[in-house]
Coordinates of C-alpha atoms in Angstrom, one line a residue:
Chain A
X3 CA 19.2 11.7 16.9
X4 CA 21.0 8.6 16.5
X5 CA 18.7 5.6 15.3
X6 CA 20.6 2.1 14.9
X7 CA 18.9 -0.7 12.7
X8 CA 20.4 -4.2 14.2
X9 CA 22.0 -6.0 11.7
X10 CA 22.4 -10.0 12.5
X11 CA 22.0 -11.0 8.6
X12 CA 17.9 -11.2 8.5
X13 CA 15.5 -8.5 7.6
X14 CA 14.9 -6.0 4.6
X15 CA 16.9 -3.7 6.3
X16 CA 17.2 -1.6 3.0
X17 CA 13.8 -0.3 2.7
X18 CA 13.6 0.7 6.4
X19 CA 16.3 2.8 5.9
X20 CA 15.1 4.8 2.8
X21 CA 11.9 4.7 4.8
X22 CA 13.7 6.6 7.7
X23 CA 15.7 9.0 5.1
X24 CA 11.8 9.9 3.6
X25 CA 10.9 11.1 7.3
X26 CA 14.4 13.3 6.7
X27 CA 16.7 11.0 9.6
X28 CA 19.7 9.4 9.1
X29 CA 20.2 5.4 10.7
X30 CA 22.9 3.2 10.4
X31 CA 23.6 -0.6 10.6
X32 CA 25.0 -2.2 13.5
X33 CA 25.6 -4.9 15.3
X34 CA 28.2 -3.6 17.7
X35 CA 26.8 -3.8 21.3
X36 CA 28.2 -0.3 22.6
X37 CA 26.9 1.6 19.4
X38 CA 23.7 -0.2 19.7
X39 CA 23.2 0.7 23.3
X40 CA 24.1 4.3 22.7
X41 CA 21.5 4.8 20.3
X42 CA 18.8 7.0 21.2
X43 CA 16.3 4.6 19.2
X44 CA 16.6 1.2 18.0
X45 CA 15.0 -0.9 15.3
X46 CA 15.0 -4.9 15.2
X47 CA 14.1 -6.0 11.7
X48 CA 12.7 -9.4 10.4
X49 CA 12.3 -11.4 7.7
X50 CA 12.2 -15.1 6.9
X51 CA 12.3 -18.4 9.4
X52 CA 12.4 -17.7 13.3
X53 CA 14.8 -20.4 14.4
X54 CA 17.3 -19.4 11.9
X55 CA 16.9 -15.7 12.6
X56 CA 17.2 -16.4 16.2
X57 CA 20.2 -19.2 15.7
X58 CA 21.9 -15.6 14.0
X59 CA 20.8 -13.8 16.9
X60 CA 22.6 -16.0 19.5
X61 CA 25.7 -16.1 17.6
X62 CA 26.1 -12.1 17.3
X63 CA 25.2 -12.2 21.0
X64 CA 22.8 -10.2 20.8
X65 CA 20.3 -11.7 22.1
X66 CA 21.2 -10.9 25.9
X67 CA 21.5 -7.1 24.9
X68 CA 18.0 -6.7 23.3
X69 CA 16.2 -7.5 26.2
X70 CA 18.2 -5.1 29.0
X71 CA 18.1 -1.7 26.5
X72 CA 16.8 1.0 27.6
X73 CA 15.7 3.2 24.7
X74 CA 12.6 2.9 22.5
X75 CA 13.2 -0.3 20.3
X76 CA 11.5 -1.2 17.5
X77 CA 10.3 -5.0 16.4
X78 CA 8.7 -5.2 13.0
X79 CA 7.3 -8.7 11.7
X80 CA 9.7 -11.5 12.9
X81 CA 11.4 -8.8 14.7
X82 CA 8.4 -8.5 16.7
X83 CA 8.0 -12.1 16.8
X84 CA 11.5 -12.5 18.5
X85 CA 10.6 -10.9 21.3
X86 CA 8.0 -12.6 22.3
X87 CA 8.5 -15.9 24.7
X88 CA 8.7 -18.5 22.0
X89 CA 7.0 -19.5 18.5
X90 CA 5.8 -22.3 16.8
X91 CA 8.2 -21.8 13.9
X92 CA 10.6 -24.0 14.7
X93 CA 9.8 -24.6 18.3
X94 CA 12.1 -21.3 18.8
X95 CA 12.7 -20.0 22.3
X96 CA 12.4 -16.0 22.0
X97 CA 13.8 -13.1 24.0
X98 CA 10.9 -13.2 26.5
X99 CA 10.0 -9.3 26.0
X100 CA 6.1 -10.1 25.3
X101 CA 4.8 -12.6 27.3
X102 CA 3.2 -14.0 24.4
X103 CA 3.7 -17.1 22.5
X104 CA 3.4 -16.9 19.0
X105 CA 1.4 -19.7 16.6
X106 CA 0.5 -20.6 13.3
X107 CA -2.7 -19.6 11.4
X108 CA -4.7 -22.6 10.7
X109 CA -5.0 -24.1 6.9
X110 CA -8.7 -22.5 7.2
X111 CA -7.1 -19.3 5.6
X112 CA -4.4 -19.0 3.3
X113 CA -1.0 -18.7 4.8
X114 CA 1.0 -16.6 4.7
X115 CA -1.9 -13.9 5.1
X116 CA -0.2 -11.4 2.8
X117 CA -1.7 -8.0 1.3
X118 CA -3.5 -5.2 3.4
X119 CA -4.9 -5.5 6.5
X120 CA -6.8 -3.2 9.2
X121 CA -5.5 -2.4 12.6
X122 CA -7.8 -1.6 15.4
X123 CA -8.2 -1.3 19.1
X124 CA -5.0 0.9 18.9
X125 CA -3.6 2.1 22.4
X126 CA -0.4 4.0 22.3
X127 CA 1.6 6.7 21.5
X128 CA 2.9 5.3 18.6
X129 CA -0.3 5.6 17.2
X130 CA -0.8 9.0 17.4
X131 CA -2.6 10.5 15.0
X132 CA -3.7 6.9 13.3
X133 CA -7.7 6.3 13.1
X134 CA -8.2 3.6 13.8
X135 CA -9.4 0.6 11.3
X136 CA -6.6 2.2 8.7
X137 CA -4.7 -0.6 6.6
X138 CA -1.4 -1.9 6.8
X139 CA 1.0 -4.3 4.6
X140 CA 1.1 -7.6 6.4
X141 CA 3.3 -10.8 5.3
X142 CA 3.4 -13.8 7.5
X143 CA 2.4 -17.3 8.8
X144 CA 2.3 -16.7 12.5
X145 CA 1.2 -14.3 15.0
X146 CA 1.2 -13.2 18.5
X147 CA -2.4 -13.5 19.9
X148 CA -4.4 -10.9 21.6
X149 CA -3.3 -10.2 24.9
X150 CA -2.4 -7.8 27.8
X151 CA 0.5 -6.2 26.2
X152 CA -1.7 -5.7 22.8
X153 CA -1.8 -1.9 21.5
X154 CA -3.5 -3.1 18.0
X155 CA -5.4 -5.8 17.0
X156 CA -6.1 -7.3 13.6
X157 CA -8.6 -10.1 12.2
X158 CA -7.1 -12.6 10.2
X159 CA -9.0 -16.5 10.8
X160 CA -8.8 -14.8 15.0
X161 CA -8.6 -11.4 16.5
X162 CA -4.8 -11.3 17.0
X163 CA -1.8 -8.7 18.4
X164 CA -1.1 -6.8 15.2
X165 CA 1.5 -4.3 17.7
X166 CA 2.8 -5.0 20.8
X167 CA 4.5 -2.8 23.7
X168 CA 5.9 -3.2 27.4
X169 CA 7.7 -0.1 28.4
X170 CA 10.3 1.0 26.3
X171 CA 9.5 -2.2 23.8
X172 CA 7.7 -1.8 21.0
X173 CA 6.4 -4.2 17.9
X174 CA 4.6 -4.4 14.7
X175 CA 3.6 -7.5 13.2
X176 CA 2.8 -5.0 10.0
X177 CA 5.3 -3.1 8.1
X178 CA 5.0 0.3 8.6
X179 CA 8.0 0.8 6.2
X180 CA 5.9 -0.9 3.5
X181 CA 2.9 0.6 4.3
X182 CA 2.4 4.0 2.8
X183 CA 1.9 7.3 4.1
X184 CA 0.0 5.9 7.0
X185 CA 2.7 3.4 8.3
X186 CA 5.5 6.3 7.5
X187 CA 3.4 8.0 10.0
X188 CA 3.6 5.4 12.3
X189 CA 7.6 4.9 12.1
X190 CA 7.6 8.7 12.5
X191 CA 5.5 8.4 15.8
X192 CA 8.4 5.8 16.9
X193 CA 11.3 7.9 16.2
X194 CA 9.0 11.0 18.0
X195 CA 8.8 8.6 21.3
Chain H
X18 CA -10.6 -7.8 6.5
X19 CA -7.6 -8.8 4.1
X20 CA -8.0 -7.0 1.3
X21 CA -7.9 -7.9 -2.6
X22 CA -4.9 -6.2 -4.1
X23 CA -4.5 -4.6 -7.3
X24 CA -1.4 -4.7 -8.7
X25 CA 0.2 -2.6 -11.8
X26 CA 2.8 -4.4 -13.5
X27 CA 5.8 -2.7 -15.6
X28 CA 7.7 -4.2 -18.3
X29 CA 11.3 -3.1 -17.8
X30 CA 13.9 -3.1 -20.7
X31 CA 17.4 -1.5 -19.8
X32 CA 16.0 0.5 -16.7
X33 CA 13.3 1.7 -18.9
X34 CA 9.6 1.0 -19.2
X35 CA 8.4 -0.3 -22.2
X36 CA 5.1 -0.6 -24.2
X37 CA 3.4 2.7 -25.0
X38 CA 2.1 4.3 -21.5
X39 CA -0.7 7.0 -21.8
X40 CA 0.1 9.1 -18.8
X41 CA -0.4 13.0 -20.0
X42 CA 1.2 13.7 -16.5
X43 CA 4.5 12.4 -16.7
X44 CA 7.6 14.7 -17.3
X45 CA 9.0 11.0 -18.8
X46 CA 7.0 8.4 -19.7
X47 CA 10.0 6.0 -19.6
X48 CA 10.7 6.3 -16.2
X49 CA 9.7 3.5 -14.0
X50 CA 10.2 5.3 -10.4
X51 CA 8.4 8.5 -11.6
X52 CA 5.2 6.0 -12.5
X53 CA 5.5 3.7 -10.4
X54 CA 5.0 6.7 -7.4
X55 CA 2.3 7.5 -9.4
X56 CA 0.4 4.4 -8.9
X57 CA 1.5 4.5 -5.8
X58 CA -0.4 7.3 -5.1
X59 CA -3.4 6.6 -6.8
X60 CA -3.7 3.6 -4.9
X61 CA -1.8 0.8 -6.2
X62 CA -1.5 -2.0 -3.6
X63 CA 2.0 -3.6 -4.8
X64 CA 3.7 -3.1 -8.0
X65 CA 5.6 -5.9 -10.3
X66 CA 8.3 -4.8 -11.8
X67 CA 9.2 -7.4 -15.2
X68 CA 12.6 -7.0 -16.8
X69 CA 12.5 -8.1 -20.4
X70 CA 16.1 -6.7 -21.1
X71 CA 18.6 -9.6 -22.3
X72 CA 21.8 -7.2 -22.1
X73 CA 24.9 -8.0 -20.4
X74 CA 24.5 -4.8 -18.2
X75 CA 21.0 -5.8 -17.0
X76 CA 21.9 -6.8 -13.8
X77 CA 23.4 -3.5 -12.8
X78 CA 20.6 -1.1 -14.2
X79 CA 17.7 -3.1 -12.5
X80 CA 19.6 -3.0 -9.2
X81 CA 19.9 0.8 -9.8
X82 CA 16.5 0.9 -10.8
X83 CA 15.2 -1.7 -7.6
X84 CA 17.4 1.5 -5.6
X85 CA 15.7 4.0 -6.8
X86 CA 12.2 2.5 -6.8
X87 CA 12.6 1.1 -3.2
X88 CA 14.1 4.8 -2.1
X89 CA 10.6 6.3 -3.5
X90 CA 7.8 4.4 -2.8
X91 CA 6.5 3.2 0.7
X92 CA 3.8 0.4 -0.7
X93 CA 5.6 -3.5 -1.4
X94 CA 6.8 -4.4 -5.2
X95 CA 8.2 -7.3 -6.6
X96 CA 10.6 -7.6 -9.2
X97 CA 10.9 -10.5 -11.8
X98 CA 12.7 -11.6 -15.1
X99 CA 16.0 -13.6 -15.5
X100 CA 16.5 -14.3 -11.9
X101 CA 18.0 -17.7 -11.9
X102 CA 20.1 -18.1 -8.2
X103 CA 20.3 -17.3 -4.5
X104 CA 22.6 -14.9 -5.9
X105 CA 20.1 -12.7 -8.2
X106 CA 18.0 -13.0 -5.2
X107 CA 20.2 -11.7 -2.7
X108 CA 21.2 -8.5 -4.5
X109 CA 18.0 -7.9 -5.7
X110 CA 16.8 -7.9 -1.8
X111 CA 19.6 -6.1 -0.3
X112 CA 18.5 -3.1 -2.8
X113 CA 15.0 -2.8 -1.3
X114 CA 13.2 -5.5 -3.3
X115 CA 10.1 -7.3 -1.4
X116 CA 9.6 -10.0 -3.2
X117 CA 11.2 -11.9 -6.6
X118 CA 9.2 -13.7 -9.0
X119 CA 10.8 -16.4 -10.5
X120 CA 9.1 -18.5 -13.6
X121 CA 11.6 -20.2 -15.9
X122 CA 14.2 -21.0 -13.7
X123 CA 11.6 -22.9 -11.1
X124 CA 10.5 -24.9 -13.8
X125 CA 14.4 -25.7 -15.2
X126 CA 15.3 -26.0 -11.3
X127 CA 12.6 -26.8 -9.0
X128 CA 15.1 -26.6 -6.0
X129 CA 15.7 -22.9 -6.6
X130 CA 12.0 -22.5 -4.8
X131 CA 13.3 -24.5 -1.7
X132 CA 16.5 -22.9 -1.5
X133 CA 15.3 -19.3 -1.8
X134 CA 12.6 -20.2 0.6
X135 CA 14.7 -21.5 3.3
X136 CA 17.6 -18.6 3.1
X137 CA 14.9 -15.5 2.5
X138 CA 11.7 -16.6 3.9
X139 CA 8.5 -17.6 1.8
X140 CA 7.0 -14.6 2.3
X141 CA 9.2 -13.2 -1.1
X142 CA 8.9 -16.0 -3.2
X143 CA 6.7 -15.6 -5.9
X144 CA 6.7 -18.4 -8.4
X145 CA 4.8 -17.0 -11.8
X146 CA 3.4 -20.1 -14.2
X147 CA 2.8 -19.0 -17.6
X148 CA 0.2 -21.7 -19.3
X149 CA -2.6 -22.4 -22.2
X150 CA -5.3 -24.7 -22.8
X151 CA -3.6 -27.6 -24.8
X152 CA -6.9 -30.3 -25.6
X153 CA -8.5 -29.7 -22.3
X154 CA -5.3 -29.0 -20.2
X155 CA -3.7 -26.6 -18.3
X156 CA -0.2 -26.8 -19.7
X157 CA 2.6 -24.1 -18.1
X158 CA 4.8 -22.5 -20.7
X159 CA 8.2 -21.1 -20.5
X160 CA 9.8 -18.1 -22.7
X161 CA 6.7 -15.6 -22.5
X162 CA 4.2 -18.6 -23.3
X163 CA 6.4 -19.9 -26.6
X164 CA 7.6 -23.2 -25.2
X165 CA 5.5 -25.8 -23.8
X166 CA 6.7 -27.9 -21.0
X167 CA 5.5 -31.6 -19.9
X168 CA 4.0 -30.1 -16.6
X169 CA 0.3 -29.4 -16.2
X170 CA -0.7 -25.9 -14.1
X171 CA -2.7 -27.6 -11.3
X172 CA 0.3 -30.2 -10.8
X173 CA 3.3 -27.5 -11.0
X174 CA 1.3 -25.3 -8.8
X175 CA 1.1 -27.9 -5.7
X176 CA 5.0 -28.9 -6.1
X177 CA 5.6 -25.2 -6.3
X178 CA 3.6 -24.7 -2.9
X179 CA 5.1 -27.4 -1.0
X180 CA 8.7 -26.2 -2.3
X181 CA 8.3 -23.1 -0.2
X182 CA 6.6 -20.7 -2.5
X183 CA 4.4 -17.8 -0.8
X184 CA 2.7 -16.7 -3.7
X185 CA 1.4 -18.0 -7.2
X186 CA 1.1 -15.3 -10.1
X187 CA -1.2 -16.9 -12.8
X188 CA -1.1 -16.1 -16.1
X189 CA -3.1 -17.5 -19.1
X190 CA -1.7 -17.0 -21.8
X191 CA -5.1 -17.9 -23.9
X192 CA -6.4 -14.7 -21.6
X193 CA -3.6 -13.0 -21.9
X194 CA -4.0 -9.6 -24.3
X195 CA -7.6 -10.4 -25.0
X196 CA -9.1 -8.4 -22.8
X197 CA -12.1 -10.3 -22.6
X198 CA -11.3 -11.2 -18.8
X199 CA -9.5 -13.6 -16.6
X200 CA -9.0 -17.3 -17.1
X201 CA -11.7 -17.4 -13.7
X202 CA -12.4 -21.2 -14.0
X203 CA -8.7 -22.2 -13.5
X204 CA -8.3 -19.3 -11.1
X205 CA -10.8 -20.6 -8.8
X206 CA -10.1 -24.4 -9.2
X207 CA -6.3 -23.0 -8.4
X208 CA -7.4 -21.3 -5.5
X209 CA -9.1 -24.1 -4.1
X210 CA -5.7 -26.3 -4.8
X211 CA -3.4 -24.7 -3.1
X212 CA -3.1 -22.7 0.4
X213 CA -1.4 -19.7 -0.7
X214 CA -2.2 -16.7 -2.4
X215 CA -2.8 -16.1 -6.0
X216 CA -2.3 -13.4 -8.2
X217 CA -4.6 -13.4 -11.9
X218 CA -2.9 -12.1 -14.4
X219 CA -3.8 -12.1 -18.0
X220 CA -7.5 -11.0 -19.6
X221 CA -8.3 -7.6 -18.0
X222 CA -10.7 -5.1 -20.0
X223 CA -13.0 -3.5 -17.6
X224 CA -13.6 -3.3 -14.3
X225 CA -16.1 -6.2 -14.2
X226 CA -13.5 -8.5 -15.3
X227 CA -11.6 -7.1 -11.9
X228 CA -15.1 -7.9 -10.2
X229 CA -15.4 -11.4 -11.8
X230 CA -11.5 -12.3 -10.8
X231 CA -12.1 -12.0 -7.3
X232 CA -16.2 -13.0 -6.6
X233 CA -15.7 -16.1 -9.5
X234 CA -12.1 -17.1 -9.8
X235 CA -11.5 -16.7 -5.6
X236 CA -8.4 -14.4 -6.5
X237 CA -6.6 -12.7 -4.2
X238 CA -4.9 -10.3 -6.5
X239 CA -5.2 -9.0 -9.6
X240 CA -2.5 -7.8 -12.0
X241 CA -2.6 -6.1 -14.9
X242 CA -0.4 -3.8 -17.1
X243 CA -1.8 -2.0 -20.4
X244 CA -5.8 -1.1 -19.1
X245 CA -3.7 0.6 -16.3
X246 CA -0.5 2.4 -18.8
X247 CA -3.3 3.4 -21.5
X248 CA -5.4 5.0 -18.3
X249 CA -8.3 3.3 -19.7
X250 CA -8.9 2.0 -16.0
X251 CA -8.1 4.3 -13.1
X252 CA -6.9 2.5 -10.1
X253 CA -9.1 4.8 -8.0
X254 CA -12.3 4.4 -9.7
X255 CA -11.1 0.5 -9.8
X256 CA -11.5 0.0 -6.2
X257 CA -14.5 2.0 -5.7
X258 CA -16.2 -0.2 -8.3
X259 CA -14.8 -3.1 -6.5
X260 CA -16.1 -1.7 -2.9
X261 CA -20.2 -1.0 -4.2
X262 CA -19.5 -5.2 -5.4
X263 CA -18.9 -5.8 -1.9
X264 CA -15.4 -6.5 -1.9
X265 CA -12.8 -5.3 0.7
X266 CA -10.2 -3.1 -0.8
X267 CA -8.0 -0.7 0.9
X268 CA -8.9 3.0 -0.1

């Protein structure tokens, strides 16, 4: 199996990848559009401020291939948030994959929300085998709402989209790379898909 | 619920853990990864890793260490001590490294926080302020509590906020190695200060003073290194203290 982790200069990409050797696979780095669309799964990683990210995004050109691959791909935390419509963090247009716009938490709760956090309401395969209510490693000052495309929710100030998935898109606000045994599950589900 | 997180921290000297540790299990005590899976395992929400080394070489064995840690365990850990630039930070991060904790090198260079904010995100900043009680007031410390500064906590921990940072790790050093608890009034009048999470750090003896950090001083994390090395807290038992208290803690 050949699993590409997209690499336009933001994200932790190092810890995915031991992540992915612990479930005994192999993935490389790329940003080179035929390797990336040869892949048979695809991870779009995330860290840091979304215009910039996305400003990194246009200038690999990436951001036309994301939205038209095929394959099971992979958003984690601003990853996710990328491929939603838009978000709040500065005023960034996204890849339109969610049709979700993404917002700030309100000063009523500390922001970033960062530590452990549950997920619930959890519909789809790439939570097989999760109970639901289990706990994952959040860090972050925005979030996707609940809504249709939803498959896990978490409460943090509101009920919001802790995963998201249309089709062959999928994306985790948490990091299941960060988040023990439980989230290593849950990146195994992905690669499984 | 977001959970309060209890966090392990490891003093680090050339790749090696210092200070005596108390494990009975461990094949070598000195080795960071091999306890550091083992909090892991017993439930450790994040660990801090704190290089004390002042050796030429020390930048090359903790990125071989950050390697090695980040290749092992699958829960977040931060690593602190002698970073100084964007530079430090960017190696440190490529290597698997969540987060960075930075202390003496904000306070030298305040812009350091806004520029690691705006080129890695907030989200791994962690600014740690060392400070005692100095005729009523919080003053932060630099070179492990020995030198004052002219900044008070409460001050230096707004700036540090609205430079970017995502984290504050508290220490009092009048608290600190007491184990008589947590500086709790400052913690909560900290908490109330500023909108981003804090970590208490310095004080803990038992379990209560875990209890008191988080229901008194409004914590959101607690850190703690010796009760934890000498086993004379288990991180297990910890949280299920911390649980019949009513507070929410990932088990």
């Amino acid at each position: 199996m050949k699993i590409v982790i997209i690499n336009y200069g933001a994200g932790n990409i190092q810890s995915i990848m031991f992540a992915i050797e612990r479930l005994g696979f192999k993935a490389v780095l790329s940003n080179n559009p035929d390797e990336i669309k040869a892949a048979d799964k695809v991870i779009f990683p995330g860290v840091g401020e979304a215009s910039s990210a996305m400003k990194m995004l246009l200038e690999s050109g990436l951001d036309s291939l994301i939205p038209t691959l095929t394959q099971p791909v992979l958003g984690i935390c601003l990853g996710m948030q990328l491929m939603c419509n838009a978000s709040e963090e500065g005023n960034t247009k996204g890849l339109g994959i969610f049709d979700v716009d993404v917002i700030k938490f309100t000063p009523k709760v500390k922001v970033p929300q960062m530590g452990w956090n549950q997920i619930y309401n959890l519909k789809s395969p790439l939570f097989d085998g999760i109970a639901e209510n289990e706990y994952m490693y959040l860090v972050h000052s925005f979030y996707a709402p609940d809504c249709a495309e939803s498959i896990a929710t978490t409460n943090y100030e509101v009920e919001y989209a802790s995963a998201l998935q249309k089709d062959n898109f999928y994306g985790t606000q948490f990091h299941p790379e960060k988040s023990g045994d439980v989230g290593e599950k849950i990146l195994g589900n992905f690669l499984k898909l | 619920m977001l959970t309060k997180r209890i966090i392990p921290c490891l003093d680090i000297k050339n790749g090696r853990t210092v200070k005596g540790i108390n494990f009975v299990d461990l094949r070598d005590a000195g080795d960071p990864v091999e306890l550091a899976k083992i909090y892991s395992d017993e439930g450790a929400d994040e660990l801090v890793f704190l290089d004390i080394s002042a050796t030429e070489e020390r930048r090359k064995t903790l990125v071989d260490l950050v390697r090695k840690v980040a290749s092992t365990i699958n829960i977040p850990f931060t690593v602190g001590g002698g970073i100084s630039s964007v530079e430090d930070v960017e190696i440190l991060l490529q290597n698997g490294a969540d987060k960075v904790s930075i202390n003496s090198s904000a306070v030298k260079n305040p812009k350091l926080i806004n520029d690691l904010a705006q080129k890695f995100g907030s989200q791994c900043v962690v600014v740690a302020i060392d400070a005692k009680q100095i005729d009523g007031q919080w003053i932060v410390h630099l070179v492990g509590g020995k030198v004052p500064t002219e900044l008070t906590l409460f001050d230096w921990a707004k700036e540090v906020e609205e430079r970017g940072a995502g984290e504050i790790l508290f220490t009092s050093m009048d608290n600190d190695g007491t184990k008589n608890g947590f500086a709790n009034e400052a913690l909560a009048k900290l908490s109330s200060l500023v909108n981003i999470p804090i970590i208490a750090s310095g004080g803990a003896g038992n379990i209560q003073h875990f209890v008191d950090s988080f229901t008194v001083g409004k914590a959101d994390a607690a850190l703690a290194a010796s009760v934890f090395h000498f086993k004379e807290i288990e991180i297990k038992e910890l949280k299920i203290e911390l649980k019949n208290n009513n507070i929410e803690v990932r088990i």
